[in-house]
Amino acid sequence: ASLCTTLLHAARNNQATNCNKGNNDTNVNINFFEMPRSPDASKLRIFVESFLPPRFNEMFQTFHMKAYVFDDTVILSGANLSTDYFTNRQDRYIVIDCPQLASFYHKMIEILGKYSYSLTLPLVDQDDAGMEKQDDKNKISFALVDNMKKNEKNTINLKRELEDLIYVQEIDDLRNYENATTICAPTIQFKSIGIDHDEQVTCSFLSNVPTNKDRLNVASGYLNFTDTYTNLMATSGASIHAMTASPKANGFYTANGVSGSLPLAYSLLEQQFIETFNKTRTDTKINMHEYGREGWTFHGKGMWFIPGGNVNEKQSIKAPTGTIIGSPNYGWRSVLRDSESQIYLHTYDHELQQDLYDEWNLMEKDANIVHEDIFKEPGRFTREFFNWKEGHWINVGARLVKTFM
């Protein structure tokens, strides 16, 4: 019998208490993972969290991993798979047939599921005669069971199991892979419990791989690169091409209240990034692009590495030999607060290189090159003070809460 396991973020998915009645299959596991609080969390944070609704607690940290695993096949993406991702939201999707990679993600989901809330079998009331009562026969009610209480001991155990998964992998005989054309390696980031694996790998990659004459494409739906990543990109010597959402392609563009200020806040952070990069890098400037397809939002993220000497033999183009794909936006949140996972992929396969080349170019066709004057246009600078979407407070606020964005 097949087994279906779903791991969701508890704060985003614990609102619904009823489901449409379908097959009552015990081979379906639905788990809701709640991010463990860092042992270093301040008393003020703990106090504030106790009064905030679960959805608003995401400002402190959120379960941000995305991976879809079917037997020996993995789909890596930054997408949440809500309706807009299938209609008008640009993201990335790579399908990988690899038993070892699939096993890694199967085990990761299994580990996290052990420390999650689980959806139980239907709860059906009984009357005095012991007969089942169901007010709506088309609905069945479920309850959540806490598998592992949130405490320091279980947090330590979770960290140990994830570290064992990352660092204690059995090494197969390398001769089994001597004809392989593509290799990939997964990473995990879970800073709240002391795992900074992805951050270390990303820093190592940016420090050692891109050099003079190389090109590195970087995409982030919500551009707020850490100081370390910005400095490593600027000092790498490679030609850096970055892409992010234009304010209108930002997922919060139509939001009300404070959320409606986020497109301008990210625009101001983008401007700050450009200025910092160009100040650090004196020989050339950043090549900045903003995705702006009409009616679409942008959620793409990742990196594409194009070595200067790599020319695709079939198409005579300089194509990527590697890519990084997963959930991180390479911002402060991704590094400090959220749980993340991505893969590093390197390939000699010319067709796959062509696909990676086409992937970036298709996004670039719907993007505009950013010039300095763009930040003087309406909606790209603050005005007045008590204005939700363009007030001067956004400039101050974006700097104060930079690590939460």
PDB file of N, CA and C in Angstrom, residues 15-48:
ATOM      1  N   GLN A  15      -5.919  26.456  10.913  1.00  0.00           N
ATOM      2  CA  GLN A  15      -7.197  27.130  11.073  1.00  0.00           C
ATOM      3  C   GLN A  15      -8.383  26.224  10.758  1.00  0.00           C
ATOM      4  N   ALA A  16      -8.224  25.373   9.742  1.00  0.00           N
ATOM      5  CA  ALA A  16      -9.355  24.541   9.332  1.00  0.00           C
ATOM      6  C   ALA A  16      -9.556  23.366  10.277  1.00  0.00           C
ATOM      7  N   THR A  17     -10.788  23.151  10.701  1.00  0.00           N
ATOM      8  CA  THR A  17     -11.084  22.036  11.593  1.00  0.00           C
ATOM      9  C   THR A  17     -11.951  20.975  10.924  1.00  0.00           C
ATOM     10  N   ASN A  18     -12.452  21.259   9.723  1.00  0.00           N
ATOM     11  CA  ASN A  18     -13.288  20.299   9.015  1.00  0.00           C
ATOM     12  C   ASN A  18     -12.715  20.030   7.634  1.00  0.00           C
ATOM     13  N   CYS A  19     -12.941  18.827   7.140  1.00  0.00           N
ATOM     14  CA  CYS A  19     -12.482  18.457   5.806  1.00  0.00           C
ATOM     15  C   CYS A  19     -13.623  17.744   5.099  1.00  0.00           C
ATOM     16  N   ASN A  20     -13.611  17.798   3.775  1.00  0.00           N
ATOM     17  CA  ASN A  20     -14.606  17.033   3.031  1.00  0.00           C
ATOM     18  C   ASN A  20     -14.348  15.550   3.218  1.00  0.00           C
ATOM     19  N   LYS A  21     -15.407  14.803   3.365  1.00  0.00           N
ATOM     20  CA  LYS A  21     -15.264  13.370   3.602  1.00  0.00           C
ATOM     21  C   LYS A  21     -14.754  12.684   2.345  1.00  0.00           C
ATOM     22  N   GLY A  22     -13.776  11.835   2.513  1.00  0.00           N
ATOM     23  CA  GLY A  22     -13.222  11.070   1.402  1.00  0.00           C
ATOM     24  C   GLY A  22     -12.828   9.702   1.911  1.00  0.00           C
ATOM     25  N   ASN A  23     -11.831   9.114   1.292  1.00  0.00           N
ATOM     26  CA  ASN A  23     -11.368   7.809   1.745  1.00  0.00           C
ATOM     27  C   ASN A  23     -10.681   7.940   3.098  1.00  0.00           C
ATOM     28  N   ASN A  24     -11.126   7.171   4.072  1.00  0.00           N
ATOM     29  CA  ASN A  24     -10.520   7.211   5.403  1.00  0.00           C
ATOM     30  C   ASN A  24      -9.294   6.303   5.392  1.00  0.00           C
ATOM     31  N   ASP A  25      -8.202   6.804   4.804  1.00  0.00           N
ATOM     32  CA  ASP A  25      -7.017   5.989   4.549  1.00  0.00           C
ATOM     33  C   ASP A  25      -6.000   6.190   5.664  1.00  0.00           C
ATOM     34  N   THR A  26      -5.702   5.132   6.392  1.00  0.00           N
ATOM     35  CA  THR A  26      -4.735   5.218   7.493  1.00  0.00           C
ATOM     36  C   THR A  26      -3.313   5.341   6.977  1.00  0.00           C
ATOM     37  N   ASN A  27      -3.108   5.235   5.674  1.00  0.00           N
ATOM     38  CA  ASN A  27      -1.785   5.394   5.103  1.00  0.00           C
ATOM     39  C   ASN A  27      -1.502   6.840   4.720  1.00  0.00           C
ATOM     40  N   VAL A  28      -2.291   7.746   5.227  1.00  0.00           N
ATOM     41  CA  VAL A  28      -2.076   9.175   5.008  1.00  0.00           C
ATOM     42  C   VAL A  28      -1.679   9.816   6.333  1.00  0.00           C
ATOM     43  N   ASN A  29      -0.508  10.425   6.379  1.00  0.00           N
ATOM     44  CA  ASN A  29      -0.039  11.142   7.561  1.00  0.00           C
ATOM     45  C   ASN A  29       0.021  12.632   7.253  1.00  0.00           C
ATOM     46  N   ILE A  30      -0.636  13.433   8.067  1.00  0.00           N
ATOM     47  CA  ILE A  30      -0.595  14.887   7.906  1.00  0.00           C
ATOM     48  C   ILE A  30      -0.056  15.477   9.194  1.00  0.00           C
ATOM     49  N   ASN A  31       1.092  16.124   9.094  1.00  0.00           N
ATOM     50  CA  ASN A  31       1.759  16.687  10.260  1.00  0.00           C
ATOM     51  C   ASN A  31       1.894  18.200  10.133  1.00  0.00           C
ATOM     52  N   PHE A  32       1.841  18.872  11.276  1.00  0.00           N
ATOM     53  CA  PHE A  32       1.955  20.328  11.329  1.00  0.00           C
ATOM     54  C   PHE A  32       3.146  20.687  12.217  1.00  0.00           C
ATOM     55  N   PHE A  33       4.175  21.215  11.589  1.00  0.00           N
ATOM     56  CA  PHE A  33       5.416  21.496  12.316  1.00  0.00           C
ATOM     57  C   PHE A  33       5.401  22.915  12.866  1.00  0.00           C
ATOM     58  N   GLU A  34       5.686  23.024  14.153  1.00  0.00           N
ATOM     59  CA  GLU A  34       5.780  24.328  14.799  1.00  0.00           C
ATOM     60  C   GLU A  34       7.251  24.603  15.107  1.00  0.00           C
ATOM     61  N   MET A  35       7.748  25.724  14.619  1.00  0.00           N
ATOM     62  CA  MET A  35       9.169  26.034  14.776  1.00  0.00           C
ATOM     63  C   MET A  35       9.550  26.112  16.251  1.00  0.00           C
ATOM     64  N   PRO A  36      10.594  25.396  16.658  1.00  0.00           N
ATOM     65  CA  PRO A  36      11.048  25.485  18.052  1.00  0.00           C
ATOM     66  C   PRO A  36      11.722  26.828  18.303  1.00  0.00           C
ATOM     67  N   ARG A  37      11.459  27.387  19.449  1.00  0.00           N
ATOM     68  CA  ARG A  37      12.047  28.670  19.808  1.00  0.00           C
ATOM     69  C   ARG A  37      13.509  28.491  20.184  1.00  0.00           C
ATOM     70  N   SER A  38      14.344  29.432  19.786  1.00  0.00           N
ATOM     71  CA  SER A  38      15.760  29.378  20.120  1.00  0.00           C
ATOM     72  C   SER A  38      15.945  29.456  21.630  1.00  0.00           C
ATOM     73  N   PRO A  39      16.892  28.678  22.186  1.00  0.00           N
ATOM     74  CA  PRO A  39      17.172  28.765  23.628  1.00  0.00           C
ATOM     75  C   PRO A  39      17.602  30.166  24.054  1.00  0.00           C
ATOM     76  N   ASP A  40      18.075  30.965  23.084  1.00  0.00           N
ATOM     77  CA  ASP A  40      18.540  32.320  23.389  1.00  0.00           C
ATOM     78  C   ASP A  40      17.432  33.368  23.271  1.00  0.00           C
ATOM     79  N   ALA A  41      16.209  32.925  23.023  1.00  0.00           N
ATOM     80  CA  ALA A  41      15.111  33.876  22.858  1.00  0.00           C
ATOM     81  C   ALA A  41      14.932  34.721  24.117  1.00  0.00           C
ATOM     82  N   SER A  42      14.735  36.013  23.920  1.00  0.00           N
ATOM     83  CA  SER A  42      14.603  36.928  25.052  1.00  0.00           C
ATOM     84  C   SER A  42      13.251  36.764  25.735  1.00  0.00           C
ATOM     85  N   LYS A  43      13.187  37.206  26.976  1.00  0.00           N
ATOM     86  CA  LYS A  43      11.922  37.163  27.710  1.00  0.00           C
ATOM     87  C   LYS A  43      10.888  38.068  27.055  1.00  0.00           C
ATOM     88  N   LEU A  44      11.345  39.182  26.456  1.00  0.00           N
ATOM     89  CA  LEU A  44      10.420  40.080  25.771  1.00  0.00           C
ATOM     90  C   LEU A  44       9.764  39.373  24.597  1.00  0.00           C
ATOM     91  N   ARG A  45      10.558  38.642  23.821  1.00  0.00           N
ATOM     92  CA  ARG A  45       9.989  37.916  22.692  1.00  0.00           C
ATOM     93  C   ARG A  45       8.975  36.882  23.158  1.00  0.00           C
ATOM     94  N   ILE A  46       9.331  36.109  24.179  1.00  0.00           N
ATOM     95  CA  ILE A  46       8.423  35.091  24.702  1.00  0.00           C
ATOM     96  C   ILE A  46       7.119  35.732  25.177  1.00  0.00           C
ATOM     97  N   PHE A  47       7.235  36.908  25.812  1.00  0.00           N
ATOM     98  CA  PHE A  47       6.052  37.626  26.290  1.00  0.00           C
ATOM     99  C   PHE A  47       5.185  38.072  25.115  1.00  0.00           C
ATOM    100  N   VAL A  48       5.826  38.648  24.089  1.00  0.00           N
ATOM    101  CA  VAL A  48       5.078  39.129  22.921  1.00  0.00           C
ATOM    102  C   VAL A  48       4.409  37.969  22.197  1.00  0.00           C
TER     103      VAL A  48
END
